[in-house]
Coordinates of C-alpha atoms in Angstrom, one line a residue:
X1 CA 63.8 133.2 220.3
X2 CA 64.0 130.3 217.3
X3 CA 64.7 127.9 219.7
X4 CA 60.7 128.6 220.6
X5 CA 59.7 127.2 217.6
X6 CA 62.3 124.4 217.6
X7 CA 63.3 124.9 214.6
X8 CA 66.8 123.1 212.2
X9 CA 69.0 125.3 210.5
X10 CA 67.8 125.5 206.9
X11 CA 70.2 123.3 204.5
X12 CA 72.8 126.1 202.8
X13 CA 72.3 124.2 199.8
X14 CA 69.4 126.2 197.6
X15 CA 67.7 126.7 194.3
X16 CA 68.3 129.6 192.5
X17 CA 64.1 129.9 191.1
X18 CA 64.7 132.7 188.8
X19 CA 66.2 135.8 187.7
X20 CA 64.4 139.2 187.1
X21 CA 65.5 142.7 186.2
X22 CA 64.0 145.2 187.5
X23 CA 64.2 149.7 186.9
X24 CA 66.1 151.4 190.0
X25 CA 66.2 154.7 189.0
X26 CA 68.9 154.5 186.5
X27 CA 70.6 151.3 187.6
X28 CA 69.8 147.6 187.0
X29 CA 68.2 145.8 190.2
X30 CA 69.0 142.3 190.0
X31 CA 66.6 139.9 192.4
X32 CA 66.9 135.7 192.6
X33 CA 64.8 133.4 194.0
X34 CA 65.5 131.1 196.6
X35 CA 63.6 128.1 198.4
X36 CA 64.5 127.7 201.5
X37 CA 63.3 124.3 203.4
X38 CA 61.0 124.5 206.5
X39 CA 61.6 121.3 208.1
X40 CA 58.8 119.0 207.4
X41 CA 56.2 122.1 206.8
X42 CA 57.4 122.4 202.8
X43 CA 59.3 125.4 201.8
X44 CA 58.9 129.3 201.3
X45 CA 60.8 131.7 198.7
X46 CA 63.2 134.4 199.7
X47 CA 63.8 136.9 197.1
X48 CA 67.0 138.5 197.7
X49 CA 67.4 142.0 196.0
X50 CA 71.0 143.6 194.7
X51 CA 72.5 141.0 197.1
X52 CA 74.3 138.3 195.2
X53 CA 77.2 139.9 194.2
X54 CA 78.3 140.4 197.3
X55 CA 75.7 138.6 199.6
X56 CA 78.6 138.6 202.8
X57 CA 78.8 142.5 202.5
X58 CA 78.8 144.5 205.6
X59 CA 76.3 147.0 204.1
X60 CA 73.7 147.6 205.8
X61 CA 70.2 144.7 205.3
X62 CA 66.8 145.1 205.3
X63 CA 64.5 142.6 205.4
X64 CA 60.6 142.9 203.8
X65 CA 58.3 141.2 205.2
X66 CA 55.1 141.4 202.6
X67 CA 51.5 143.0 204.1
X68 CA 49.6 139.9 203.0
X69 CA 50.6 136.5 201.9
X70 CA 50.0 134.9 198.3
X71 CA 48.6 131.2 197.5
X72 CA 51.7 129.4 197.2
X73 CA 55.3 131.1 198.9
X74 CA 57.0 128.3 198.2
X75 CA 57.0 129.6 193.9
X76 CA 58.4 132.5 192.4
X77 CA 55.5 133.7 190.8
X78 CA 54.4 134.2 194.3
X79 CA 57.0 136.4 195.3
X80 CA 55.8 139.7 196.6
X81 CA 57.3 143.1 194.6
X82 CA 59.5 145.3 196.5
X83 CA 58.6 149.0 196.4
X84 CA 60.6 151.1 194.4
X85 CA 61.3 153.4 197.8
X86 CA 63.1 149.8 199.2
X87 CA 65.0 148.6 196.2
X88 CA 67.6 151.2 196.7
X89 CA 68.9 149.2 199.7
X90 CA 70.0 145.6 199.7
X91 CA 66.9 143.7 200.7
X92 CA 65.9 140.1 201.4
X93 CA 61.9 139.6 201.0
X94 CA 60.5 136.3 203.7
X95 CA 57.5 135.0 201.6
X96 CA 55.3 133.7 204.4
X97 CA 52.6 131.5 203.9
X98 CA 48.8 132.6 205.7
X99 CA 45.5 133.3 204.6
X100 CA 45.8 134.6 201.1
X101 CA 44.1 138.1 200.0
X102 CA 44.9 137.5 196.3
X103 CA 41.4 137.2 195.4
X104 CA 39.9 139.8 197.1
X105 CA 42.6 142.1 198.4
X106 CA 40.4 145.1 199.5
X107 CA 36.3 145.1 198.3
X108 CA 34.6 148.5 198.3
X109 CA 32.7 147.8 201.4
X110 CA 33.0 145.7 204.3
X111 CA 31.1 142.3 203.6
X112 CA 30.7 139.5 206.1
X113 CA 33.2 137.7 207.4
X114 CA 31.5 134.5 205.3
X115 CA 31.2 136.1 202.2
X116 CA 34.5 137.5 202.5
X117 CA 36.2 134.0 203.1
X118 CA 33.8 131.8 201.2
X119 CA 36.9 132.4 197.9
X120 CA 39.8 131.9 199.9
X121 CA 41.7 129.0 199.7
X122 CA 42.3 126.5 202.0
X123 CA 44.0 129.3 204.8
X124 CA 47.4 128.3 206.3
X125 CA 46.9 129.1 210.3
X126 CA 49.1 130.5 212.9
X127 CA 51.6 129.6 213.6
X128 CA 52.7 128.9 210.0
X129 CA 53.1 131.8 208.8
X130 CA 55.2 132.7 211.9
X131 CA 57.3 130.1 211.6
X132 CA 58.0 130.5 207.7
X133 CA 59.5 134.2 208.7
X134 CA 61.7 132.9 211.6
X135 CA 62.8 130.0 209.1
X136 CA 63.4 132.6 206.6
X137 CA 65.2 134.7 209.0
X138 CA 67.6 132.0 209.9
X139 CA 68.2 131.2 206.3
X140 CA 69.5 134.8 205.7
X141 CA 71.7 135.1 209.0
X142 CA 73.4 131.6 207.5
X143 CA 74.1 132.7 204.3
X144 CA 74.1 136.6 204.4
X145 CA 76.4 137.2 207.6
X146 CA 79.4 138.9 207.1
X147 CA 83.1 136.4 207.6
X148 CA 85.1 136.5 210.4
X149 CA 82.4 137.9 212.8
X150 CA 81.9 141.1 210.9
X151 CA 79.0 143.7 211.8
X152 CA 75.9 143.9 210.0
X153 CA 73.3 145.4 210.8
X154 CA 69.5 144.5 209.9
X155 CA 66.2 146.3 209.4
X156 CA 63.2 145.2 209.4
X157 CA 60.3 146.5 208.0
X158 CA 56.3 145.3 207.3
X159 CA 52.8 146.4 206.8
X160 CA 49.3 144.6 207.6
X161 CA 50.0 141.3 208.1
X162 CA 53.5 141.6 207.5
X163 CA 53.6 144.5 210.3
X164 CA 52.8 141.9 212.8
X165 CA 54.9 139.4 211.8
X166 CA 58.3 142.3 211.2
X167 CA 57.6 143.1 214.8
X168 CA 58.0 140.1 216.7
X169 CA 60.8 139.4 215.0
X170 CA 62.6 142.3 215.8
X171 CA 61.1 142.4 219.2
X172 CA 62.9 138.7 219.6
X173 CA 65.7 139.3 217.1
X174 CA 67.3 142.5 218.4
X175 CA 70.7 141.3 220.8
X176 CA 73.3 143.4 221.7
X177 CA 75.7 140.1 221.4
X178 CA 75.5 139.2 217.8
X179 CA 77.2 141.0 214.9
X180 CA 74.5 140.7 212.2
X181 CA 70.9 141.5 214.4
X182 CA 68.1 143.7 213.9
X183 CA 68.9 147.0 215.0
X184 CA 65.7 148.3 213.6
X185 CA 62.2 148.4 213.1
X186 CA 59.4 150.2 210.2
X187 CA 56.0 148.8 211.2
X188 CA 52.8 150.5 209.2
X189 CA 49.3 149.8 209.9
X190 CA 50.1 146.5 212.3
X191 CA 47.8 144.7 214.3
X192 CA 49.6 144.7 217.8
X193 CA 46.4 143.1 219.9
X194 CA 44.9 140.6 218.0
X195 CA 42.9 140.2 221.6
X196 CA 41.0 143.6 221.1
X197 CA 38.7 141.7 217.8
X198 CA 37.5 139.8 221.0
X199 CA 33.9 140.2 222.2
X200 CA 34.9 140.3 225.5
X201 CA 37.8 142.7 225.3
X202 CA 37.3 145.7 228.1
X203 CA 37.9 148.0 225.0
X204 CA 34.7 147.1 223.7
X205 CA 32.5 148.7 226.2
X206 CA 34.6 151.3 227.8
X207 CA 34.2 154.7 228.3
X208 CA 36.4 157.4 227.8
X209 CA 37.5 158.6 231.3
X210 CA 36.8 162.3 231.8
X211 CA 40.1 165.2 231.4
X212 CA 43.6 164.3 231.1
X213 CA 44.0 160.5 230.9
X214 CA 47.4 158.0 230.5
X215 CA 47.4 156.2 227.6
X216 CA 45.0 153.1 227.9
X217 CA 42.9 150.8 225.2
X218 CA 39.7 153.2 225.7
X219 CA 37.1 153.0 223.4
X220 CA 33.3 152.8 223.2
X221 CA 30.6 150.5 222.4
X222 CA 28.8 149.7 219.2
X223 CA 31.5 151.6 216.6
X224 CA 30.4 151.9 213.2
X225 CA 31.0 148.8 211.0
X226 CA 33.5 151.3 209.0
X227 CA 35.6 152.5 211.5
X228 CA 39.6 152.1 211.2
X229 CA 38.9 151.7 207.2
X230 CA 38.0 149.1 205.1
X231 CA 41.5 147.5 205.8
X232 CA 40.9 147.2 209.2
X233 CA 37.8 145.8 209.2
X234 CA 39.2 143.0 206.4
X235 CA 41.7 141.6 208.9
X236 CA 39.1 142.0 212.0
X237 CA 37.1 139.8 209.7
X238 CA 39.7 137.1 208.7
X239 CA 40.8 137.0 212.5
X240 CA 38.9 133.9 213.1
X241 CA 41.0 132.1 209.7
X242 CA 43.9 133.7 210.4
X243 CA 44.0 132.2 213.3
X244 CA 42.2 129.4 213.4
X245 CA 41.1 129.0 217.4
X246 CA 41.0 132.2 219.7
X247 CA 43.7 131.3 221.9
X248 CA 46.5 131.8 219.1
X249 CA 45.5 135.3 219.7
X250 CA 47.2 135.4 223.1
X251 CA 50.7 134.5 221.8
X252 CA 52.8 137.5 222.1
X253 CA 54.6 136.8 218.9
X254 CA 50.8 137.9 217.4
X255 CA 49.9 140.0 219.4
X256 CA 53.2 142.1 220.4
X257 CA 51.9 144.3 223.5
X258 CA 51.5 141.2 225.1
X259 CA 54.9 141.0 225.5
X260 CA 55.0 143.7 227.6
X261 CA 51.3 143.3 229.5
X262 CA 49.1 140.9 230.5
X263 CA 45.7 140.2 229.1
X264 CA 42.5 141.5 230.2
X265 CA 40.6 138.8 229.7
X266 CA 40.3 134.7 229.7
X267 CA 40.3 132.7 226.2
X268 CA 36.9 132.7 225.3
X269 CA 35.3 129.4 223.7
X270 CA 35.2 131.0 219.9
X271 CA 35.9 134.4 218.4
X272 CA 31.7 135.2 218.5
X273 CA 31.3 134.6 222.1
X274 CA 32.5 136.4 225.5
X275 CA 33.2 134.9 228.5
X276 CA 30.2 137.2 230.0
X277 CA 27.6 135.4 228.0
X278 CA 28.5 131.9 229.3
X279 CA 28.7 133.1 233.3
X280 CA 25.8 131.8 235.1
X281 CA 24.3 133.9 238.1
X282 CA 24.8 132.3 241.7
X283 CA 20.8 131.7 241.9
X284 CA 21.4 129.4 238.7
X285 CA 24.9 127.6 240.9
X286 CA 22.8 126.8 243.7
X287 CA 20.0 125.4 241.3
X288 CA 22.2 123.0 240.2
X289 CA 23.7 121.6 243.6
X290 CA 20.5 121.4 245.1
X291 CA 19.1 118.9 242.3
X292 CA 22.3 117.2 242.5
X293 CA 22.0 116.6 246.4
X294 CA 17.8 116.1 245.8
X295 CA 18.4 113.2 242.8
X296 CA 21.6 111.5 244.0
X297 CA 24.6 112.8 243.1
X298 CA 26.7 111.2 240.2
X299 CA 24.1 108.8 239.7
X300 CA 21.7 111.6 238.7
X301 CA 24.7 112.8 236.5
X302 CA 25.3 109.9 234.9
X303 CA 21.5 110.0 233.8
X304 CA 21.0 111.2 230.1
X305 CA 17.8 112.8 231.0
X306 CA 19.3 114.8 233.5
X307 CA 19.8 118.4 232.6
X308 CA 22.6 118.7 234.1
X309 CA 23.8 115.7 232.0
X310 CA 22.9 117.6 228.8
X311 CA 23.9 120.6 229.5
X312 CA 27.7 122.6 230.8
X313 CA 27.3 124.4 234.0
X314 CA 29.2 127.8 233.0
X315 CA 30.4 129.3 235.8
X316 CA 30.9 132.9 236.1
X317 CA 34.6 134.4 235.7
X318 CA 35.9 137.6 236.7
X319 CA 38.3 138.8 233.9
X320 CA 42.0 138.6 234.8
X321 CA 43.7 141.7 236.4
X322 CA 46.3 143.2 233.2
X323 CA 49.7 143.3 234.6
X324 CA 52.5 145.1 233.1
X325 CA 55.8 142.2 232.1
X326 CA 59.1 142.7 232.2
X327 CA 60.2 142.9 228.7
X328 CA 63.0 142.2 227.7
X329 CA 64.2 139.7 230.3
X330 CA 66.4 141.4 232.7
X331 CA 69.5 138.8 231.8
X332 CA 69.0 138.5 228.5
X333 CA 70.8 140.4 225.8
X334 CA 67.4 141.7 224.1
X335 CA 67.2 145.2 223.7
X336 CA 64.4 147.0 222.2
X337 CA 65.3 148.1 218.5
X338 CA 65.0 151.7 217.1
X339 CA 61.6 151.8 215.8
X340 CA 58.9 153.7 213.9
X341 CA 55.2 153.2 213.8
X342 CA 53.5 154.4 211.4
X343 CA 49.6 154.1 211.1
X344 CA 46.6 155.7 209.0
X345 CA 43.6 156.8 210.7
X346 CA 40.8 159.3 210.8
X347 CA 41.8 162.7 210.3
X348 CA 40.3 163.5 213.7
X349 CA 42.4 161.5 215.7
X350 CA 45.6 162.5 217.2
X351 CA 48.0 159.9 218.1
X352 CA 51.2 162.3 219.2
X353 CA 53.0 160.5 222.5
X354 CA 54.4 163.4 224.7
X355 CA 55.5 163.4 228.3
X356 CA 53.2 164.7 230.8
X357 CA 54.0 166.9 233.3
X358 CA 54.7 166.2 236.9
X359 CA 51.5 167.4 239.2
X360 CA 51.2 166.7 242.6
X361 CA 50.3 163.2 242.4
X362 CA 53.8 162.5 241.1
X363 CA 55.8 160.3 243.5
X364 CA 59.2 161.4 244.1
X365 CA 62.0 158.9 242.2
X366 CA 64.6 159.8 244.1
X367 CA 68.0 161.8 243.8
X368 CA 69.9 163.2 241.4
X369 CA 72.8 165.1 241.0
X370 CA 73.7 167.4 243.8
X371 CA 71.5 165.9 245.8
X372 CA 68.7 167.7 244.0
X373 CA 65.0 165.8 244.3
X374 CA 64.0 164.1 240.6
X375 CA 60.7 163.6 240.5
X376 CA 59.1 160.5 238.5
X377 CA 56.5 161.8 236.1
X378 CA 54.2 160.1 234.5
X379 CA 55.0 157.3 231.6
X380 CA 54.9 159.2 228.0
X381 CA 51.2 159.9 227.4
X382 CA 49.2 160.8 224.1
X383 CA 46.7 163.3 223.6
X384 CA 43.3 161.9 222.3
X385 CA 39.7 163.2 221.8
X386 CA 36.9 162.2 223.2
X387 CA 35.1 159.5 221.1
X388 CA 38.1 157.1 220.3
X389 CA 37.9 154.0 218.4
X390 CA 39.8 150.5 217.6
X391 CA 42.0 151.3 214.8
X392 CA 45.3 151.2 213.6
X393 CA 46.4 153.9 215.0
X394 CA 45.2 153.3 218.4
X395 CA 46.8 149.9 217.6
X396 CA 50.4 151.7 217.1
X397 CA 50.1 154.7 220.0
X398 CA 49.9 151.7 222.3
X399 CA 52.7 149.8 221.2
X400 CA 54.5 152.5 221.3
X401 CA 53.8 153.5 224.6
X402 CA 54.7 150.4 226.5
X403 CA 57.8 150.1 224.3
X404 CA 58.7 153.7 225.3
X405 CA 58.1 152.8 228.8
X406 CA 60.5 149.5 228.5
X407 CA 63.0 151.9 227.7
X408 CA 62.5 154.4 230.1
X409 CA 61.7 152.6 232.8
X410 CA 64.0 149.3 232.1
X411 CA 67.1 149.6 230.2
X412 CA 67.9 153.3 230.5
X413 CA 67.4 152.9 234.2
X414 CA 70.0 150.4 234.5
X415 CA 72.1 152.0 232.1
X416 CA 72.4 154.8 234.3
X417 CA 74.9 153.6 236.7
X418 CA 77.3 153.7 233.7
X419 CA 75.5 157.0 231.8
X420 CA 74.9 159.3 234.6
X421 CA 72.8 161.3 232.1
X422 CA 70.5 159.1 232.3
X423 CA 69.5 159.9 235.6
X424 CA 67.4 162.2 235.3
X425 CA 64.1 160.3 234.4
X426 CA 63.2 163.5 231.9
X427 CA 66.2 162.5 230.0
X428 CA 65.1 159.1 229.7
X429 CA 61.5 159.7 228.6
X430 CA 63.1 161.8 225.9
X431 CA 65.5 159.4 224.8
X432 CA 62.6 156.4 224.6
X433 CA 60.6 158.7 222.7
X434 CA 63.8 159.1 220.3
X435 CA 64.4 155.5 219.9
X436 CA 60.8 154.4 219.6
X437 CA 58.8 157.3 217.5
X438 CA 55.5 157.0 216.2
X439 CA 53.0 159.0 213.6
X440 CA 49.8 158.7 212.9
X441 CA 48.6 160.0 209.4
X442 CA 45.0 160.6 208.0
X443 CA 45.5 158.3 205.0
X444 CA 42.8 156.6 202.6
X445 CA 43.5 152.7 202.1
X446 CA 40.9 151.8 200.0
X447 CA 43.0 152.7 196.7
X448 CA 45.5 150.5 198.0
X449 CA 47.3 148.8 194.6
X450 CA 48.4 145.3 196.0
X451 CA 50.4 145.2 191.9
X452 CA 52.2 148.5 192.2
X453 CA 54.8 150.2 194.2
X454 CA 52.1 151.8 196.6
X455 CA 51.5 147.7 198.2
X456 CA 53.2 149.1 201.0
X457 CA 49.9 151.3 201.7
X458 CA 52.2 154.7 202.1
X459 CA 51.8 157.8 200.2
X460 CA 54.7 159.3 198.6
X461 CA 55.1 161.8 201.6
X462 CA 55.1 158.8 204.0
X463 CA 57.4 157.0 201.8
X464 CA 59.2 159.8 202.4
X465 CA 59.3 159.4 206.0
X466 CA 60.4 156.0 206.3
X467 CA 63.4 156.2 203.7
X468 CA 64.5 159.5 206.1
X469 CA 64.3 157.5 209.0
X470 CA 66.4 154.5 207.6
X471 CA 68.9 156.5 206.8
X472 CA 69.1 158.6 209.8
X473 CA 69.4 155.1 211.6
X474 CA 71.9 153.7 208.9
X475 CA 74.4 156.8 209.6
X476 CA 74.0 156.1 213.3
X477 CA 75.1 153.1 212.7
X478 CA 78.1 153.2 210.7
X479 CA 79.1 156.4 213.6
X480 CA 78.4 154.1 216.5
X481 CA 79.8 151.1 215.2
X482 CA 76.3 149.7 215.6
X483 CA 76.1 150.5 219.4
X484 CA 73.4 152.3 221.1

């Protein structure tokens, strides 16, 4: 999806910034910086780590994209560390360019939104940022590809910011006809919903529904100012200069489950106010025709003492039926990448995705082998508690969930003609839930070291976790000849 931004091929010519080395384990880890051009929106840095000496290698890639961006990408002082747990791989590091946290990357408690910003510096707004990574991206497929069509595969991985921005790239980056693609996704602590900071989101005031529910955006009114950790409530606060007007919160490339639902609700007029404030009862309507049809019409209008004149006439809106999308495309070759989700949140909170079991409102899917009856079950669900709130793991479980249910309910489906497997929908559910995994961890954040190898946000055990999972997926791989 470049072609969305309408974007040039950067120019292979670059300059080599500097030269660092830096302790892996017992070896030497050599990294360079690069400047890569973005057309006529200056230039960003990609730091490329044990890659030159054989940047054309068919070893396996992974591509870092930083959790918060620093005040000027385009220098290599700016350049964002790799974690020690990364630099065993070859990696490439996209320095985007948004609203810096250099000079308060995480305060002890959550202060307004206009105390937080007042020492920021002038904020580069979406879509900047996300067109930096995709020039950055384009960059390394130019000049990192294998010759003569050889496979390589790419991973992707990101945290805060950067989970957002590794997401829809590999969401829009993952094709089953190119050679060097992302085959993979690790996404921690991601906003995936920009929307839900909204006012007038239907998470704000829902309740809970009572017993066993499917996974939906459910939580209550008036949550604590803490809730989701102080992390979360930073970027809930910088929402309005990340983005700059609230209708960049819609784009899909933001906010990733809208690639695969609908909104549930209109673009408001700011980020403070919802669309239920500015509705206007019918008694208030008919007020205002009849002193239109009393005074004359557009010549009252056109009257500045008219309060009509003076004033908008809001006029109410019901909020827009959310719709599930087909995602990918049908025709396209888009396929969802393997992927793992990762998330902190209160201890209390479960975020486990597991297939529910078919009851008697099931509806029958049709049938299987030996003419036996399969019956559809529900999409994969997730166990909650009662009292849920907006946080990053909520964030995650429903990503997950409507990626699982792509799978599931897309792909596999039409890959069963060929994979007879397949055709029993059980086996599909399992096999999304293999391809797109999630877990939720009760993690602290507010010791987060943005100088030190714990940037990421992980603890060593998750750290742990993610390394496991890349090479799990690497071997797969190199066994598959990077075919699902």
């Amino acid at each position: 999806m470049r072609g969305w931004i309408h974007m040039q091929r950067p120019s292979w010519r670059v300059t080599f910034l500097a030269r660092s080395t830096r302790r892996l384990f017992s070896a030497q880890n050599s990294v360079h910086h690069i400047r890569v051009p973005c057309a006529s929106s200056g230039e960003i840095t990609v730091s490329l780590n044990n890659i030159t000496q054989n940047p054309q290698s068919t070893d396996p890639l992974v591509i870092w994209i930083p959790p918060f961006s620093q005040h000027n990408s385009s220098s290599s002082n700016s350049s964002h560390p790799i974690p020690s747990w990364l630099q065993r791989y070859p990696a490439a590091v996209i320095n985007y360019r948004w609203v810096s946290m250099d000079d308060n990357p995480l305060p002890s408690t959550s202060p307004p939104a206009r105390e937080l910003t007042s020492a920021m510096p002038t904020p580069f707004h979406w879509p900047t940022p996300l067109a930096d990574v995709f020039f950055g991206y384009s960059w390394i497929l130019d000049s990192l590809s294998p010759p003569d069509g050889g496979h390589r595969d790419i991973y992707v991985v990101g945290s805060y910011l950067g989970a957002s921005l590794a997401t829809s790239l590999a969401l829009t980056e993952s094709r089953t006809d190119r050679p060097m693609t992302v085959r993979g996704l690790v996404s921690y602590n991601g906003i995936y919903d920009w929307t839900t900071f909204l006012p007038g989101h239907p998470i704000q005031h829902a309740k809970p529904p009572k017993g066993k529910q499917r996974f939906a955006s459910t939580l209550q009114q008036n949550q604590p100012e803490n809730e989701g950790g102080p992390m979360f409530q930073v970027l809930r606060q910088l929402t309005p200069d990340l983005f700059d007007k609230p209708a960049n919160l819609f784009d899909p490339f933001a906010s990733a489950c809208l690639f695969f639902q609908s909104p549930p609700l209109h673009v408001p007029p700011d980020f403070e106010t919802s669309m239920n404030d500015v509705s206007s009862s019918s008694d208030s309507l008919s007020a205002a025709i009849g002193a239109l049809s009393l005074h004359g019409g557009n010549d009252y209008l056109e009257n500045d003492a008219s309060p009509i004149r003076r004033q908008e006439i809001p006029i109410s809106m019901k909020p827009p039926r959310k719709g599930y999308l087909s995602f990918p495309p049908r025709k396209s070759t888009l396929v969802i990448p393997d992927t793992f989700l990762l998330s902190s949140s209160p201890s209390r909170y479960t975020a486990t995705p597991t297939p529910s079991t078919a009851d008697k409102t099931s509806h029958l899917f049709g049938l299987g082998p030996a003419g036996k009856t399969i019956v559809r079950r529900k999409p994969p669900t997730m166990k909650k508690q009662k009292q849920e709130k907006n946080n990053f793991a909520v964030q995650a479980s429903e990503l997950a969930w409507l990626m699982q249910r792509s799978v599931a309910t897309m792909e596999l489906k039409e890959r069963m003609r060929l994979e007879p497997e397949f055709e029993d929908f059980d086996a599909r559910v399992l096999e999304a839930e293999r391809r797109v995994q999630l877990e939720s961890m009760a993690l602290d954040d507010t010791n987060l070291d943005v100088e030190g190898d714990s940037y990421f946000g992980l603890s060593a055990q998750g750290e742990g976790m993610v390394v496991e999972w890349l090479e799990e997926k690497i071997e797969e791989g190199r066994k598959n000849g990077t075919k699902k």
